[in-house]
XYZ file of C-alpha atoms in Angstrom:
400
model
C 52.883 75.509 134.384
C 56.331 74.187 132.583
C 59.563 76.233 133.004
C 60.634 77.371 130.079
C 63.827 77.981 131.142
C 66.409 81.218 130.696
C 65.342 82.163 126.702
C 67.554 84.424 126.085
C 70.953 83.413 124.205
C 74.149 85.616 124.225
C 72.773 87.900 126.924
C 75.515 90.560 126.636
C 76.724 93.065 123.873
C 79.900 95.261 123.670
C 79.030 98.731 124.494
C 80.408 101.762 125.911
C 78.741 103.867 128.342
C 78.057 107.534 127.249
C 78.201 109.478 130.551
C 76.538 112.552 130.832
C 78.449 115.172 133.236
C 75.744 116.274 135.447
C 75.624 116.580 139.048
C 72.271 115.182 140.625
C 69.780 115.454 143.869
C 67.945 112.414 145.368
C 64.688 114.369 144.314
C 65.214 114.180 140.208
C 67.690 110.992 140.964
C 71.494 112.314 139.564
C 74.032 112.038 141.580
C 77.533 110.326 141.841
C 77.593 106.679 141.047
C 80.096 103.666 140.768
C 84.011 105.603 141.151
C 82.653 109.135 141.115
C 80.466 108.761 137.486
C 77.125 111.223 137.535
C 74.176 110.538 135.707
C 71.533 113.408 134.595
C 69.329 114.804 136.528
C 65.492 113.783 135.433
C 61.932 114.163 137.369
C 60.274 110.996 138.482
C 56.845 110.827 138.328
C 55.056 112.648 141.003
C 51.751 111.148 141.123
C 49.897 108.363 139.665
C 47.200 109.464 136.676
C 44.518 108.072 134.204
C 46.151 105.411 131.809
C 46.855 106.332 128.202
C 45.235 103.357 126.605
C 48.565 101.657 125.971
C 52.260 100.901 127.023
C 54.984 100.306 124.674
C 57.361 97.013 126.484
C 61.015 96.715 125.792
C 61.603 92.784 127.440
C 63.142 89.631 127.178
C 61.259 86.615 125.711
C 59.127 85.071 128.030
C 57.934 87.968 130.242
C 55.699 88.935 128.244
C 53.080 86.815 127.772
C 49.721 86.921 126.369
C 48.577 83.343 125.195
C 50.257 83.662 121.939
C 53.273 81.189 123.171
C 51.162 78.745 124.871
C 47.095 79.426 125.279
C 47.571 78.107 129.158
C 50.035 81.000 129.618
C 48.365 84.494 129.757
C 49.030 87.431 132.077
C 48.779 90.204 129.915
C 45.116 90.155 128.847
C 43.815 90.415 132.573
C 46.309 93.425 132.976
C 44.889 95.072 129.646
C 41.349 94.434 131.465
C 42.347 95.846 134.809
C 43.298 99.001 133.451
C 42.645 99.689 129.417
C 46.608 99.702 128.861
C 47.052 97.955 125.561
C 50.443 95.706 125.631
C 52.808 96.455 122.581
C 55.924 94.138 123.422
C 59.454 93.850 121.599
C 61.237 90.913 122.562
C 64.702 91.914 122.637
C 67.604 89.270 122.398
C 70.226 90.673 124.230
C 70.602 93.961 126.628
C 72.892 95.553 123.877
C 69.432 95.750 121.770
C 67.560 96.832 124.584
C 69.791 99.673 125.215
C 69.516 100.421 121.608
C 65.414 100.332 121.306
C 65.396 102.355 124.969
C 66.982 105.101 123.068
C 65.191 106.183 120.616
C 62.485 107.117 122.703
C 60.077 104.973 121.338
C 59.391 102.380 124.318
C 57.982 103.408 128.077
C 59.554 100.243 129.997
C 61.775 97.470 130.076
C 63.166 94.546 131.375
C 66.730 95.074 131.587
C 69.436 93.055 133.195
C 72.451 94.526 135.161
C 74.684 95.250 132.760
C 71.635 97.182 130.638
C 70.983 99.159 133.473
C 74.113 100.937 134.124
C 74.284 102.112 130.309
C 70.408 103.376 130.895
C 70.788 105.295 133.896
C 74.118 107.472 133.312
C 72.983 107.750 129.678
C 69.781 109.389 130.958
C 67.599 106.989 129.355
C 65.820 105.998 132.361
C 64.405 107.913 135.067
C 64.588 107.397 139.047
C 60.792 105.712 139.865
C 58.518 106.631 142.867
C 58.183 103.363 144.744
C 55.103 105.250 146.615
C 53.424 104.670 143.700
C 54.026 100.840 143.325
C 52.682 99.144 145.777
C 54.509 96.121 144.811
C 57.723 97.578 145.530
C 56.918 97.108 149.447
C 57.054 93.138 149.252
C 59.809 92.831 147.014
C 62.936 91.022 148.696
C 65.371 93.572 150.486
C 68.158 91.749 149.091
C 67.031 93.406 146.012
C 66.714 96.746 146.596
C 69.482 100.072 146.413
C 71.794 98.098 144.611
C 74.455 98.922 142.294
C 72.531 98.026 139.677
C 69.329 99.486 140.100
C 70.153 102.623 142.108
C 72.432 105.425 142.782
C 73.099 106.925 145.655
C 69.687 105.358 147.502
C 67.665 106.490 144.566
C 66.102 103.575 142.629
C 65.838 103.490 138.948
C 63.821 100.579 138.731
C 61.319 97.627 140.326
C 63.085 94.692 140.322
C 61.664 91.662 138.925
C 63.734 87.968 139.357
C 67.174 86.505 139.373
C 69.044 83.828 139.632
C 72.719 82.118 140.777
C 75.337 80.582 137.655
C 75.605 77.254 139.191
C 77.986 74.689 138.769
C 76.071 71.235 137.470
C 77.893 67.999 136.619
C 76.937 64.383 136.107
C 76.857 62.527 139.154
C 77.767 59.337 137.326
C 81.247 60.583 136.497
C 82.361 63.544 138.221
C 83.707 61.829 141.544
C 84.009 63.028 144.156
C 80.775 65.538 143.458
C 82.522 68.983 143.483
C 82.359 72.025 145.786
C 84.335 74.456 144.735
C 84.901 76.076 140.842
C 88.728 74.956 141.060
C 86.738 71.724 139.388
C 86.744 73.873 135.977
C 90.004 75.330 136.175
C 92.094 72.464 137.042
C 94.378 72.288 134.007
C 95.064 68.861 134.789
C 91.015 67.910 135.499
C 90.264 64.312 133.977
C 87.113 65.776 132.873
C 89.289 67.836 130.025
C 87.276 67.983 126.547
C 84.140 67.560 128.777
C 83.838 70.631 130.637
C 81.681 73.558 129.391
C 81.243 77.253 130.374
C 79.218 80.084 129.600
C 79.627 82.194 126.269
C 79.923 85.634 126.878
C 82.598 87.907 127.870
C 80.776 88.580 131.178
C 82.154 85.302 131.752
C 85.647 86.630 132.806
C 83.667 87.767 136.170
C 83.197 83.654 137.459
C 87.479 83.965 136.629
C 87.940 86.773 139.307
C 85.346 85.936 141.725
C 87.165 82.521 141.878
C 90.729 84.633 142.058
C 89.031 86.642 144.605
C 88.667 83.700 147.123
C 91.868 82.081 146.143
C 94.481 84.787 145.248
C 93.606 87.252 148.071
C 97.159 89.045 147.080
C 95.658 90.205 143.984
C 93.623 92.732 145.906
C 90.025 91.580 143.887
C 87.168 92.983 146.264
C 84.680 92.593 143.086
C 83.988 90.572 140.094
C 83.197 93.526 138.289
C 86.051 95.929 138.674
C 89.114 94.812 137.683
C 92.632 96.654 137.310
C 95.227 96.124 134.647
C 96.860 93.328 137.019
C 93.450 91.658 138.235
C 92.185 91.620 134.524
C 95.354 90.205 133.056
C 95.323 87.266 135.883
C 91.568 86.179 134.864
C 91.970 86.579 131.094
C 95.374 84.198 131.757
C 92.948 81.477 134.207
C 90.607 81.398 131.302
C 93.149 80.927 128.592
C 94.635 78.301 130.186
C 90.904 76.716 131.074
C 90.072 76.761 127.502
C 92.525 74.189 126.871
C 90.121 72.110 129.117
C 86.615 73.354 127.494
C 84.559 71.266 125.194
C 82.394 73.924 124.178
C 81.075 77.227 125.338
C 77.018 77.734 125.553
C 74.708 80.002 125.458
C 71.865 78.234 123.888
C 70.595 76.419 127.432
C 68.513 73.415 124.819
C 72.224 72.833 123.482
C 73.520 72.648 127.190
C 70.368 70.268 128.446
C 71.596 68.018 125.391
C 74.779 68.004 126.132
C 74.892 66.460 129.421
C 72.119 64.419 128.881
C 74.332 62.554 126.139
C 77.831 62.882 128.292
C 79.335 65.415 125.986
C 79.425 67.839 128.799
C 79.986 66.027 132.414
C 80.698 69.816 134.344
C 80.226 73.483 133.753
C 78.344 76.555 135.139
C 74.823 76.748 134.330
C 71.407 77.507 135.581
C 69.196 76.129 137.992
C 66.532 76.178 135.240
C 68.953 73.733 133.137
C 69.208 71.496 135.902
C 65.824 71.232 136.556
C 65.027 70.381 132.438
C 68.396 67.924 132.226
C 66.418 65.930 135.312
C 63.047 66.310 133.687
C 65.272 64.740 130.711
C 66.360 61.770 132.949
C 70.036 62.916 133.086
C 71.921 61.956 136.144
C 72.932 65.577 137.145
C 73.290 67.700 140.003
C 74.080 71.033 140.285
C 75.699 72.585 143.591
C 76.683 76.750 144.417
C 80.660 76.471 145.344
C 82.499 77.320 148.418
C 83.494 80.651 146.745
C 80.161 81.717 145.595
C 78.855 82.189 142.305
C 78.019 85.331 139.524
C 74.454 85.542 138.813
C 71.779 88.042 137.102
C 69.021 90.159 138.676
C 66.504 91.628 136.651
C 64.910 95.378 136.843
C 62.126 96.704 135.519
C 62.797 100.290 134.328
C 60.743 103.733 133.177
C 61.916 105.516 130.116
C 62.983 109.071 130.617
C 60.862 109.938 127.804
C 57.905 107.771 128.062
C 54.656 108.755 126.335
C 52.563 106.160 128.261
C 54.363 106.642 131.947
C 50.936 106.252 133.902
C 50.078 103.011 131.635
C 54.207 102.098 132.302
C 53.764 102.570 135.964
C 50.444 100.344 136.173
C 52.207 97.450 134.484
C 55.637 97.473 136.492
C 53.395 97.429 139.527
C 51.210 94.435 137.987
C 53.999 92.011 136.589
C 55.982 92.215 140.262
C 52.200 91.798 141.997
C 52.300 88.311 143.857
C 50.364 86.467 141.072
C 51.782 87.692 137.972
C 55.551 87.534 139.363
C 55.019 84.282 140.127
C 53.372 83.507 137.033
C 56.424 84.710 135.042
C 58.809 83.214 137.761
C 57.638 79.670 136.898
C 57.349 80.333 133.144
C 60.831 82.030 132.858
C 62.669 79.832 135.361
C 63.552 82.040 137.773
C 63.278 83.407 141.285
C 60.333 85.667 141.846
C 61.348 88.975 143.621
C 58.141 89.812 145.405
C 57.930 87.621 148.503
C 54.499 87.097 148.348
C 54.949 85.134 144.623
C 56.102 82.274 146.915
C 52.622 81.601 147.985
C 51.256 81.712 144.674
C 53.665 79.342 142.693
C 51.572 76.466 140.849
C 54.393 74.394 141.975
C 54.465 74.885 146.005
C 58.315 74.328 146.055
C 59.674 76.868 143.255
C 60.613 79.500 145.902
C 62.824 76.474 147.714
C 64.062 75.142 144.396
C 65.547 78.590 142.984
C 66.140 79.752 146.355
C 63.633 82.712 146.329
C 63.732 83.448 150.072
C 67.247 82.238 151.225
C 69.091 85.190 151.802
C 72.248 83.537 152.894
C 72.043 81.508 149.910
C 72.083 84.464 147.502
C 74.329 86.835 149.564
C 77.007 84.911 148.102
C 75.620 85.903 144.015
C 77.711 88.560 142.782
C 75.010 89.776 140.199
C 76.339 90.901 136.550
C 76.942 94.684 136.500
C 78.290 96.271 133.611
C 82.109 96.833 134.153
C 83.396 100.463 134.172
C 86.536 102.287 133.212
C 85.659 103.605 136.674
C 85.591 100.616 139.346
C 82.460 99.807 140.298
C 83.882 98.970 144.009
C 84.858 102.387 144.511
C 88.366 102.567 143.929
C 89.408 106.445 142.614
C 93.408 105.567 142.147
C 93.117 103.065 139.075
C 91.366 102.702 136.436
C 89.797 99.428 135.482
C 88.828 97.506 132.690
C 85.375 98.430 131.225
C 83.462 96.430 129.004
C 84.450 96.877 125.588
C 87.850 95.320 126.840
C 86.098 92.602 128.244
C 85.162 91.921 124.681
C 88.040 92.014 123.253
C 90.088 90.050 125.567
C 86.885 87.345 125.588
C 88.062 86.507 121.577
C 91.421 86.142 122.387
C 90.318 84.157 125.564
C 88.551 81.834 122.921
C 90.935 81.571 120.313
């Protein structure tokens, strides 16, 4: 199995959440989220019944594969064998699309990353699932379930699937001594200046605050995510002041591979899936997760509120996170697999160790993308902070 590595491009979209005011019990999920927000109040499904002869898949390239892509890679045709559910899959290229397709009603799951999943569960587009009925849900990694995320208020609005850590690589031929800490790309006076790279996107300004966060405790940051007038204006001013410093922003990860195998880039965040392919490539990098931890994503598969096919939905959210297809995706994607049990089925016996599957206290220090909220996400009631359509905005002016 090759790693095909992170597909997606610009992963995030300006959008702004469309709250719906409705109080909420545990039973029909509802209830108060991140600062106080509510989302609708919609039935999961009770109990598990006949499939409907297909599902309709809302995912990210490279989940969902059938042997079209490579004839080595199929996991879908043994699933439509299993149970009659006939895969229809749109590859979506970033979670603003996803949020789009999930709306019109048209699509029973998908794969959407943290800062989809906010927008689908206060705008009612997805409803709370019944782990009893997923068997798979029991061996997924408790690091990954109830989080902010996925859930509200200990209801969970989705089966998670894999994640990962934003790492910091450089080339171990010229970055000397190897760095440990992200001060390395925000040293305005780095000798690396013209060669450093970070990621394109205006999630971006989260690796700025969770690097405030462990350096400028005064500023009061508690998460990467939720950021007042005077946190936000300090990491929009450490990125304006790194761009002097940036060679180029990526979000292709081919272009990054490229450009440290040819010394263009010599240090930047990146993935551990880019590492892996720029050593595969023969280029002297390294890639290490800094003193003050590191921003990261965690995927979630997720049941549309108005699925036609939710029994056929069900029976494939429980199959892709089953040991053997999870890890089957997990190597394909480039990723780590979320049910536990993946480990042991990994063509390559070390994945798990290489993107640190099982190591909690490795990836208690990933602060995963969540969708920022005019209402902090860390709970705060007496300011309001910066959602993410001012992200946006401030991420042009950030890049000139």
């Amino acid at each position: 199995m090759r790693h095909n590595g992170r597909w997606r491009t610009a992963i995030l979209a300006a959008g702004v959440l469309t709250l719906a005011a409705c109080g909420g019990g545990a039973d029909k999920g509802g209830g108060s989220g991140p600062g106080g927000l509510t989302v609708p109040k919609i039935d999961k499904l009770a109990s598990l019944g006949a499939g409907e002869g297909s599902v309709n898949i809302v995912s990210w390239a490279g989940y969902v594969e059938d042997g079209t892509t490579d004839k080595a890679v199929d996991w879908v045709t043994p699933f439509e064998k299993e149970t009659g559910c006939q895969v229809n899959n749109k590859v979506a290229a970033t979670s603003d699309e996803m949020v789009t397709l999930m709306k019109t009603g048209e699509y029973d799951v998908v794969s959407a990353s943290g800062d989809a999943s906010l927008r689908l569960i206060y705008g009612g587009d997805v409803a709370p699932v019944n782990t009893s009925l997923l068997s798979s849900y029991q061996d997924v990694f408790d690091g990954l379930k109830n989080k902010v995320w996925n859930s509200v208020d200990g209801v969970a609005y989705g089966l998670p699937h894999g994640r990962g850590a934003n790492v910091l690589m450089y080339r171990k031929d010229t970055v000397n001594p190897p760095p440990t800490s992200w001060a390395a790309v925000f040293d305005p006076n780095s000798p690396y200046k013209g060669k450093i790279t970070a990621y394109d996107s205006p999630i971006y300004i989260a690796d700025a605050a969770l690097y405030l966060m462990k350096t400028k405790p005064d500023l009061g940051i508690k998460n990467p995510y939720a950021l007042d007038d005077k946190q936000f204006e300090a990491a929009v001013s450490l990125l304006k002041e790194q761009n002097k410093a940036i060679g180029e922003y990526w979000s292709d990860y081919t272009k990054e591979v490229q450009a440290f195998k040819a010394g263009n880039s010599v240090l930047g965040t990146s993935w551990q899936v880019i590492v892996n392919l720029a050593q595969a490539d023969k280029a002297p990098v390294d890639a290490v997760l800094p003193t003050e931890g590191a921003t990261g994503w965690s995927d979630t598969w997720m049941i549309s509120s108005k699925a036609k096919h939710p029994n056929c939905g069900y029976l494939w959210m429980n199959y892709i996170v089953s040991p053997k297809a999870n890890a089957q995706v997990a190597e394909w994607f480039g990723e780590a697999p979320s049910n536990r049990l993946a480990c042991e089925q990994t063509a390559a016996k070390d994945h798990c160790k290489t993107f640190h599957a099982d190591d909690e206290s490795y990836l208690d220090q990933v602060w995963y993308w969540t969708t920022p909220l005019a209402r902090c996400v860390d709970g705060r009631t007496d300011v309001t902070c910066k959602d993410y359509a001012a992200w946006t905005q401030a991420w042009t002016t950030i890049k000139g």
